[in-house]
């Protein structure tokens, strides 16, 4: 997602989020094998909404423009917008140039496909798209999420713009995201609970939701992520964009 948002910002477009899949249910209490009680046989992963993984409030607070995957099925979206799609193929040594026919799109556009050399990161892809007449005229640019994830975070944003972007990503992808707590990681809950209940405090404060760590911490989506090192959080989402 960091690369997708960076490319959208570099090209002046709005990101349509991919369909999200969850490997854990979202729940306020302990999960068993990532499932709520009574759903032990629920298949994983499953298609899930945005707020199963992220906190929408913070995305809106930071004014991050995005569209959800349901955008493609919204009857209010003009047909001509969907028809104006160019499929971007990222790879090593791909020739930068205009779209060619035959590539197609998952939305059956007639815009064709454009091969872009992705070896020099997000910034180079953005420049190649800007130099392509077909990509510039297309209302929609479609990329493969796995290909996009392989790009380095190398951009030519101004220092202030890059700093603001990195700050938003650290908060949204590395901090204000949904955290999960499972029984498998809370082996000492029964032992710790009496300590808290005897002091008229909720036993859930004994949940060991820390990462990596072994000591019980408060299982609060706002407070306990602060115990996770910033370096670890940056690694999870790819870290800061760099000047290239």
PDB file of C-alpha atoms in Angstrom:
ATOM      1  CA  UNK A   1       0.000   0.000   0.000  1.00  0.00           C
ATOM      2  CA  UNK A   2       2.892   2.381   0.623  1.00  0.00           C
ATOM      3  CA  UNK A   3       4.016   2.035  -2.991  1.00  0.00           C
ATOM      4  CA  UNK A   4       0.465   2.341  -4.287  1.00  0.00           C
ATOM      5  CA  UNK A   5      -0.152   5.571  -2.377  1.00  0.00           C
ATOM      6  CA  UNK A   6       3.255   6.907  -3.408  1.00  0.00           C
ATOM      7  CA  UNK A   7       2.559   6.233  -7.085  1.00  0.00           C
ATOM      8  CA  UNK A   8      -0.864   7.848  -6.805  1.00  0.00           C
ATOM      9  CA  UNK A   9       0.687  10.934  -5.222  1.00  0.00           C
ATOM     10  CA  UNK A  10       3.474  11.125  -7.799  1.00  0.00           C
ATOM     11  CA  UNK A  11       1.013  10.909 -10.694  1.00  0.00           C
ATOM     12  CA  UNK A  12      -1.711  13.089  -9.189  1.00  0.00           C
ATOM     13  CA  UNK A  13      -4.274  10.285  -9.101  1.00  0.00           C
ATOM     14  CA  UNK A  14      -6.503   8.720  -6.442  1.00  0.00           C
ATOM     15  CA  UNK A  15      -5.784   5.152  -5.371  1.00  0.00           C
ATOM     16  CA  UNK A  16      -8.524   2.548  -5.620  1.00  0.00           C
ATOM     17  CA  UNK A  17      -7.670   0.069  -2.888  1.00  0.00           C
ATOM     18  CA  UNK A  18      -7.369  -3.606  -3.796  1.00  0.00           C
ATOM     19  CA  UNK A  19      -9.849  -6.137  -2.476  1.00  0.00           C
ATOM     20  CA  UNK A  20      -8.749  -6.860   1.087  1.00  0.00           C
ATOM     21  CA  UNK A  21      -8.441 -10.315   2.598  1.00  0.00           C
ATOM     22  CA  UNK A  22      -8.095 -11.005   6.298  1.00  0.00           C
ATOM     23  CA  UNK A  23      -6.314 -13.857   8.022  1.00  0.00           C
ATOM     24  CA  UNK A  24      -7.830 -12.885  11.383  1.00  0.00           C
ATOM     25  CA  UNK A  25     -11.283 -11.881  12.529  1.00  0.00           C
ATOM     26  CA  UNK A  26     -11.605  -8.471  14.185  1.00  0.00           C
ATOM     27  CA  UNK A  27     -12.892  -8.772  17.712  1.00  0.00           C
ATOM     28  CA  UNK A  28     -12.564  -6.903  21.017  1.00  0.00           C
ATOM     29  CA  UNK A  29     -11.554  -9.981  22.995  1.00  0.00           C
ATOM     30  CA  UNK A  30      -9.309 -13.004  22.617  1.00  0.00           C
ATOM     31  CA  UNK A  31      -9.335 -14.956  19.369  1.00  0.00           C
ATOM     32  CA  UNK A  32      -8.766 -18.684  19.034  1.00  0.00           C
ATOM     33  CA  UNK A  33      -6.698 -19.507  15.957  1.00  0.00           C
ATOM     34  CA  UNK A  34      -7.689 -16.059  14.614  1.00  0.00           C
ATOM     35  CA  UNK A  35     -11.404 -16.839  14.909  1.00  0.00           C
ATOM     36  CA  UNK A  36     -14.063 -15.726  17.384  1.00  0.00           C
ATOM     37  CA  UNK A  37     -15.628 -18.296  19.685  1.00  0.00           C
ATOM     38  CA  UNK A  38     -18.152 -20.412  17.808  1.00  0.00           C
ATOM     39  CA  UNK A  39     -16.522 -19.877  14.414  1.00  0.00           C
ATOM     40  CA  UNK A  40     -13.718 -22.415  14.791  1.00  0.00           C
ATOM     41  CA  UNK A  41     -14.271 -23.794  11.293  1.00  0.00           C
ATOM     42  CA  UNK A  42     -14.555 -20.488   9.437  1.00  0.00           C
ATOM     43  CA  UNK A  43     -12.342 -20.636   6.318  1.00  0.00           C
ATOM     44  CA  UNK A  44      -9.323 -18.315   6.262  1.00  0.00           C
ATOM     45  CA  UNK A  45      -8.492 -15.979   4.634  1.00  0.00           C
ATOM     46  CA  UNK A  46     -11.791 -14.233   3.911  1.00  0.00           C
ATOM     47  CA  UNK A  47     -12.838 -11.119   2.037  1.00  0.00           C
ATOM     48  CA  UNK A  48     -13.116  -8.326   4.587  1.00  0.00           C
ATOM     49  CA  UNK A  49     -13.979  -4.630   4.835  1.00  0.00           C
ATOM     50  CA  UNK A  50     -11.485  -1.812   5.284  1.00  0.00           C
ATOM     51  CA  UNK A  51     -12.125  -1.379   9.006  1.00  0.00           C
ATOM     52  CA  UNK A  52     -11.068  -4.952   9.750  1.00  0.00           C
ATOM     53  CA  UNK A  53      -7.489  -3.904   9.019  1.00  0.00           C
ATOM     54  CA  UNK A  54      -7.398  -0.153   9.512  1.00  0.00           C
ATOM     55  CA  UNK A  55      -8.987   2.580  11.582  1.00  0.00           C
ATOM     56  CA  UNK A  56     -10.986   4.739   9.107  1.00  0.00           C
ATOM     57  CA  UNK A  57     -11.123   7.658  11.546  1.00  0.00           C
ATOM     58  CA  UNK A  58      -7.402   8.277  11.260  1.00  0.00           C
ATOM     59  CA  UNK A  59      -7.407   7.993   7.470  1.00  0.00           C
ATOM     60  CA  UNK A  60     -10.117  10.632   7.306  1.00  0.00           C
ATOM     61  CA  UNK A  61      -8.397  12.761   9.958  1.00  0.00           C
ATOM     62  CA  UNK A  62      -5.217  12.803   7.850  1.00  0.00           C
ATOM     63  CA  UNK A  63      -7.280  13.415   4.690  1.00  0.00           C
ATOM     64  CA  UNK A  64      -5.903  10.467   2.747  1.00  0.00           C
ATOM     65  CA  UNK A  65      -7.782  10.243  -0.535  1.00  0.00           C
ATOM     66  CA  UNK A  66      -8.726   6.718  -1.560  1.00  0.00           C
ATOM     67  CA  UNK A  67     -11.528   4.691  -3.089  1.00  0.00           C
ATOM     68  CA  UNK A  68     -12.523   1.250  -1.880  1.00  0.00           C
ATOM     69  CA  UNK A  69     -12.578  -1.856  -4.065  1.00  0.00           C
ATOM     70  CA  UNK A  70     -16.371  -1.625  -4.284  1.00  0.00           C
ATOM     71  CA  UNK A  71     -15.824   1.466  -6.457  1.00  0.00           C
ATOM     72  CA  UNK A  72     -15.618  -0.782  -9.529  1.00  0.00           C
ATOM     73  CA  UNK A  73     -19.117  -2.143  -8.905  1.00  0.00           C
ATOM     74  CA  UNK A  74     -20.780   1.136  -8.008  1.00  0.00           C
ATOM     75  CA  UNK A  75     -23.542   1.912 -10.565  1.00  0.00           C
ATOM     76  CA  UNK A  76     -22.789   5.629 -10.166  1.00  0.00           C
ATOM     77  CA  UNK A  77     -19.359   5.232 -11.777  1.00  0.00           C
ATOM     78  CA  UNK A  78     -19.607   6.351 -15.436  1.00  0.00           C
ATOM     79  CA  UNK A  79     -19.118   3.560 -17.951  1.00  0.00           C
ATOM     80  CA  UNK A  80     -16.779   5.752 -19.992  1.00  0.00           C
ATOM     81  CA  UNK A  81     -14.435   6.037 -17.013  1.00  0.00           C
ATOM     82  CA  UNK A  82     -14.170   2.262 -16.684  1.00  0.00           C
ATOM     83  CA  UNK A  83     -13.659   1.935 -20.432  1.00  0.00           C
ATOM     84  CA  UNK A  84     -10.683   4.303 -20.320  1.00  0.00           C
ATOM     85  CA  UNK A  85      -8.255   1.884 -18.665  1.00  0.00           C
ATOM     86  CA  UNK A  86      -4.629   1.087 -19.409  1.00  0.00           C
ATOM     87  CA  UNK A  87      -3.046  -1.982 -17.815  1.00  0.00           C
ATOM     88  CA  UNK A  88       0.467  -1.239 -16.517  1.00  0.00           C
ATOM     89  CA  UNK A  89       2.930  -4.111 -16.568  1.00  0.00           C
ATOM     90  CA  UNK A  90       5.917  -3.616 -14.286  1.00  0.00           C
ATOM     91  CA  UNK A  91       9.112  -5.505 -14.906  1.00  0.00           C
ATOM     92  CA  UNK A  92      12.845  -5.374 -15.403  1.00  0.00           C
ATOM     93  CA  UNK A  93      13.880  -4.014 -18.752  1.00  0.00           C
ATOM     94  CA  UNK A  94      10.374  -3.331 -20.039  1.00  0.00           C
ATOM     95  CA  UNK A  95      10.333  -0.678 -22.701  1.00  0.00           C
ATOM     96  CA  UNK A  96       8.785   2.606 -21.667  1.00  0.00           C
ATOM     97  CA  UNK A  97       6.290   3.613 -24.293  1.00  0.00           C
ATOM     98  CA  UNK A  98       2.700   3.900 -25.364  1.00  0.00           C
ATOM     99  CA  UNK A  99       0.110   1.244 -24.782  1.00  0.00           C
ATOM    100  CA  UNK A 100      -0.241  -1.558 -27.238  1.00  0.00           C
ATOM    101  CA  UNK A 101      -3.372  -3.480 -28.040  1.00  0.00           C
ATOM    102  CA  UNK A 102      -4.075  -6.957 -26.856  1.00  0.00           C
ATOM    103  CA  UNK A 103      -3.085  -6.515 -23.236  1.00  0.00           C
ATOM    104  CA  UNK A 104      -6.585  -5.987 -22.018  1.00  0.00           C
ATOM    105  CA  UNK A 105      -7.720  -5.394 -18.477  1.00  0.00           C
ATOM    106  CA  UNK A 106      -9.675  -7.185 -15.810  1.00  0.00           C
ATOM    107  CA  UNK A 107     -12.446  -4.667 -16.541  1.00  0.00           C
ATOM    108  CA  UNK A 108     -12.434  -5.412 -20.303  1.00  0.00           C
ATOM    109  CA  UNK A 109     -11.077  -2.025 -21.271  1.00  0.00           C
ATOM    110  CA  UNK A 110      -9.935  -1.317 -24.778  1.00  0.00           C
ATOM    111  CA  UNK A 111      -6.948   0.697 -23.603  1.00  0.00           C
ATOM    112  CA  UNK A 112      -4.412  -2.100 -23.977  1.00  0.00           C
ATOM    113  CA  UNK A 113      -1.264  -2.482 -21.890  1.00  0.00           C
ATOM    114  CA  UNK A 114       1.892  -0.512 -21.184  1.00  0.00           C
ATOM    115  CA  UNK A 115       5.199  -2.126 -20.198  1.00  0.00           C
ATOM    116  CA  UNK A 116       7.245  -0.067 -17.756  1.00  0.00           C
ATOM    117  CA  UNK A 117      10.784  -0.647 -16.508  1.00  0.00           C
ATOM    118  CA  UNK A 118      10.392  -0.881 -12.740  1.00  0.00           C
ATOM    119  CA  UNK A 119      14.021  -1.379 -11.739  1.00  0.00           C
ATOM    120  CA  UNK A 120      14.463   2.194 -10.481  1.00  0.00           C
ATOM    121  CA  UNK A 121      11.491   2.297  -8.156  1.00  0.00           C
ATOM    122  CA  UNK A 122       8.239   4.185  -7.748  1.00  0.00           C
ATOM    123  CA  UNK A 123       9.627   7.483  -9.017  1.00  0.00           C
ATOM    124  CA  UNK A 124      10.858   6.011 -12.292  1.00  0.00           C
ATOM    125  CA  UNK A 125       7.493   4.344 -12.911  1.00  0.00           C
ATOM    126  CA  UNK A 126       5.707   7.637 -12.256  1.00  0.00           C
ATOM    127  CA  UNK A 127       7.961   9.448 -14.740  1.00  0.00           C
ATOM    128  CA  UNK A 128       7.417   6.760 -17.375  1.00  0.00           C
ATOM    129  CA  UNK A 129       3.661   7.033 -16.966  1.00  0.00           C
ATOM    130  CA  UNK A 130       3.859  10.804 -17.288  1.00  0.00           C
ATOM    131  CA  UNK A 131       5.813  10.455 -20.539  1.00  0.00           C
ATOM    132  CA  UNK A 132       3.285   8.048 -22.059  1.00  0.00           C
ATOM    133  CA  UNK A 133       0.463   9.635 -24.018  1.00  0.00           C
ATOM    134  CA  UNK A 134      -1.740   6.579 -23.530  1.00  0.00           C
ATOM    135  CA  UNK A 135      -1.222   6.517 -19.760  1.00  0.00           C
ATOM    136  CA  UNK A 136      -1.709  10.273 -19.456  1.00  0.00           C
ATOM    137  CA  UNK A 137      -5.012  10.154 -21.343  1.00  0.00           C
ATOM    138  CA  UNK A 138      -6.361   7.073 -19.533  1.00  0.00           C
ATOM    139  CA  UNK A 139      -8.816   7.723 -16.718  1.00  0.00           C
ATOM    140  CA  UNK A 140      -7.763   4.496 -14.978  1.00  0.00           C
ATOM    141  CA  UNK A 141      -4.325   2.902 -14.630  1.00  0.00           C
ATOM    142  CA  UNK A 142      -4.479  -0.707 -13.489  1.00  0.00           C
ATOM    143  CA  UNK A 143      -1.486  -2.374 -11.829  1.00  0.00           C
ATOM    144  CA  UNK A 144      -0.808  -5.758 -10.292  1.00  0.00           C
ATOM    145  CA  UNK A 145      -0.488  -5.434  -6.517  1.00  0.00           C
ATOM    146  CA  UNK A 146       2.284  -8.032  -6.278  1.00  0.00           C
ATOM    147  CA  UNK A 147       4.329  -6.303  -8.976  1.00  0.00           C
ATOM    148  CA  UNK A 148       3.800  -2.968  -7.256  1.00  0.00           C
ATOM    149  CA  UNK A 149       4.936  -4.376  -3.921  1.00  0.00           C
ATOM    150  CA  UNK A 150       8.341  -5.247  -5.414  1.00  0.00           C
ATOM    151  CA  UNK A 151       9.204  -1.632  -6.256  1.00  0.00           C
ATOM    152  CA  UNK A 152      11.756   0.227  -4.192  1.00  0.00           C
ATOM    153  CA  UNK A 153      10.581   3.401  -2.483  1.00  0.00           C
ATOM    154  CA  UNK A 154      12.773   5.624  -4.630  1.00  0.00           C
ATOM    155  CA  UNK A 155      11.086   8.928  -5.561  1.00  0.00           C
ATOM    156  CA  UNK A 156      11.847  12.529  -6.523  1.00  0.00           C
ATOM    157  CA  UNK A 157       9.379  14.238  -4.202  1.00  0.00           C
ATOM    158  CA  UNK A 158      10.381  17.511  -2.584  1.00  0.00           C
ATOM    159  CA  UNK A 159      11.702  17.079   0.954  1.00  0.00           C
ATOM    160  CA  UNK A 160       8.611  18.566   2.606  1.00  0.00           C
ATOM    161  CA  UNK A 161       6.202  16.481   0.523  1.00  0.00           C
ATOM    162  CA  UNK A 162       8.187  13.290   1.096  1.00  0.00           C
ATOM    163  CA  UNK A 163       8.441  13.960   4.835  1.00  0.00           C
ATOM    164  CA  UNK A 164       4.678  14.507   5.128  1.00  0.00           C
ATOM    165  CA  UNK A 165       3.988  11.354   3.106  1.00  0.00           C
ATOM    166  CA  UNK A 166       6.344   9.245   5.239  1.00  0.00           C
ATOM    167  CA  UNK A 167       4.722  10.579   8.393  1.00  0.00           C
ATOM    168  CA  UNK A 168       1.254   9.610   7.195  1.00  0.00           C
ATOM    169  CA  UNK A 169       2.339   6.115   6.208  1.00  0.00           C
ATOM    170  CA  UNK A 170       4.070   5.534   9.546  1.00  0.00           C
ATOM    171  CA  UNK A 171       0.871   6.446  11.369  1.00  0.00           C
ATOM    172  CA  UNK A 172      -1.612   4.671   9.105  1.00  0.00           C
ATOM    173  CA  UNK A 173       0.277   1.542   8.076  1.00  0.00           C
ATOM    174  CA  UNK A 174       2.650   1.212  10.999  1.00  0.00           C
ATOM    175  CA  UNK A 175       0.755   2.597  13.958  1.00  0.00           C
ATOM    176  CA  UNK A 176      -2.984   3.249  13.713  1.00  0.00           C
ATOM    177  CA  UNK A 177      -3.834  -0.139  12.254  1.00  0.00           C
ATOM    178  CA  UNK A 178      -5.956  -2.842  13.845  1.00  0.00           C
ATOM    179  CA  UNK A 179      -4.133  -5.138  16.235  1.00  0.00           C
ATOM    180  CA  UNK A 180      -5.078  -8.728  16.983  1.00  0.00           C
ATOM    181  CA  UNK A 181      -4.811 -10.721  20.159  1.00  0.00           C
ATOM    182  CA  UNK A 182      -5.028 -14.499  20.261  1.00  0.00           C
ATOM    183  CA  UNK A 183      -5.240 -17.062  23.031  1.00  0.00           C
ATOM    184  CA  UNK A 184      -2.179 -18.774  21.598  1.00  0.00           C
ATOM    185  CA  UNK A 185      -0.120 -15.706  22.556  1.00  0.00           C
ATOM    186  CA  UNK A 186      -1.708 -15.345  25.993  1.00  0.00           C
ATOM    187  CA  UNK A 187      -0.732 -18.498  27.814  1.00  0.00           C
ATOM    188  CA  UNK A 188      -0.495 -16.736  31.166  1.00  0.00           C
ATOM    189  CA  UNK A 189      -3.889 -15.059  31.119  1.00  0.00           C
ATOM    190  CA  UNK A 190      -5.356 -17.360  33.796  1.00  0.00           C
ATOM    191  CA  UNK A 191      -2.334 -16.745  36.001  1.00  0.00           C
ATOM    192  CA  UNK A 192      -2.365 -12.967  35.559  1.00  0.00           C
ATOM    193  CA  UNK A 193      -6.130 -12.354  35.710  1.00  0.00           C
ATOM    194  CA  UNK A 194      -6.508 -12.683  39.531  1.00  0.00           C
ATOM    195  CA  UNK A 195      -3.922  -9.934  40.023  1.00  0.00           C
ATOM    196  CA  UNK A 196      -6.029  -7.512  38.011  1.00  0.00           C
ATOM    197  CA  UNK A 197      -9.473  -8.572  39.217  1.00  0.00           C
ATOM    198  CA  UNK A 198      -8.370  -8.328  42.867  1.00  0.00           C
ATOM    199  CA  UNK A 199      -7.597  -4.694  42.180  1.00  0.00           C
ATOM    200  CA  UNK A 200     -10.958  -4.170  40.461  1.00  0.00           C
ATOM    201  CA  UNK A 201      -9.361  -3.863  37.051  1.00  0.00           C
ATOM    202  CA  UNK A 202     -10.422  -5.654  33.902  1.00  0.00           C
ATOM    203  CA  UNK A 203      -8.640  -8.967  33.438  1.00  0.00           C
ATOM    204  CA  UNK A 204      -8.130  -8.215  29.754  1.00  0.00           C
ATOM    205  CA  UNK A 205      -5.292  -5.916  30.800  1.00  0.00           C
ATOM    206  CA  UNK A 206      -3.311  -9.088  31.393  1.00  0.00           C
ATOM    207  CA  UNK A 207      -3.409 -10.051  27.740  1.00  0.00           C
ATOM    208  CA  UNK A 208       0.015 -10.504  26.235  1.00  0.00           C
ATOM    209  CA  UNK A 209      -0.503  -8.686  22.945  1.00  0.00           C
ATOM    210  CA  UNK A 210       3.008  -7.349  22.697  1.00  0.00           C
ATOM    211  CA  UNK A 211       5.367  -7.866  19.806  1.00  0.00           C
ATOM    212  CA  UNK A 212       7.916  -9.234  20.160  1.00  0.00           C
ATOM    213  CA  UNK A 213       8.151  -9.132  24.010  1.00  0.00           C
ATOM    214  CA  UNK A 214       6.794 -11.556  26.576  1.00  0.00           C
ATOM    215  CA  UNK A 215       5.521  -9.310  29.371  1.00  0.00           C
ATOM    216  CA  UNK A 216       1.778  -8.635  29.636  1.00  0.00           C
ATOM    217  CA  UNK A 217       0.776  -5.208  28.346  1.00  0.00           C
ATOM    218  CA  UNK A 218      -2.480  -3.281  28.117  1.00  0.00           C
ATOM    219  CA  UNK A 219      -4.383  -4.570  25.086  1.00  0.00           C
ATOM    220  CA  UNK A 220      -5.483  -1.221  23.756  1.00  0.00           C
ATOM    221  CA  UNK A 221      -5.320  -0.389  20.017  1.00  0.00           C
ATOM    222  CA  UNK A 222      -4.078   3.111  20.831  1.00  0.00           C
ATOM    223  CA  UNK A 223      -1.646   2.493  23.688  1.00  0.00           C
ATOM    224  CA  UNK A 224      -0.026  -0.866  23.178  1.00  0.00           C
ATOM    225  CA  UNK A 225       1.259  -0.358  19.621  1.00  0.00           C
ATOM    226  CA  UNK A 226       3.457   2.358  21.104  1.00  0.00           C
ATOM    227  CA  UNK A 227       5.384  -0.435  22.777  1.00  0.00           C
ATOM    228  CA  UNK A 228       6.333  -1.821  19.364  1.00  0.00           C
ATOM    229  CA  UNK A 229       9.622  -0.429  18.094  1.00  0.00           C
ATOM    230  CA  UNK A 230       9.397   2.123  15.302  1.00  0.00           C
ATOM    231  CA  UNK A 231      11.977   0.155  13.291  1.00  0.00           C
ATOM    232  CA  UNK A 232       9.758  -2.943  13.380  1.00  0.00           C
ATOM    233  CA  UNK A 233       6.701  -0.951  12.324  1.00  0.00           C
ATOM    234  CA  UNK A 234       8.579   0.574   9.388  1.00  0.00           C
ATOM    235  CA  UNK A 235       9.705  -2.863   8.228  1.00  0.00           C
ATOM    236  CA  UNK A 236       6.106  -4.116   8.149  1.00  0.00           C
ATOM    237  CA  UNK A 237       5.014  -1.626   5.500  1.00  0.00           C
ATOM    238  CA  UNK A 238       8.283  -1.008   3.640  1.00  0.00           C
ATOM    239  CA  UNK A 239       9.684   1.988   5.487  1.00  0.00           C
ATOM    240  CA  UNK A 240      10.195   5.553   4.318  1.00  0.00           C
ATOM    241  CA  UNK A 241      10.390   6.722   0.729  1.00  0.00           C
ATOM    242  CA  UNK A 242      13.911   7.804  -0.238  1.00  0.00           C
ATOM    243  CA  UNK A 243      15.302  10.362  -2.675  1.00  0.00           C
ATOM    244  CA  UNK A 244      16.714   8.923  -5.880  1.00  0.00           C
TER     245      UNK A 244
END
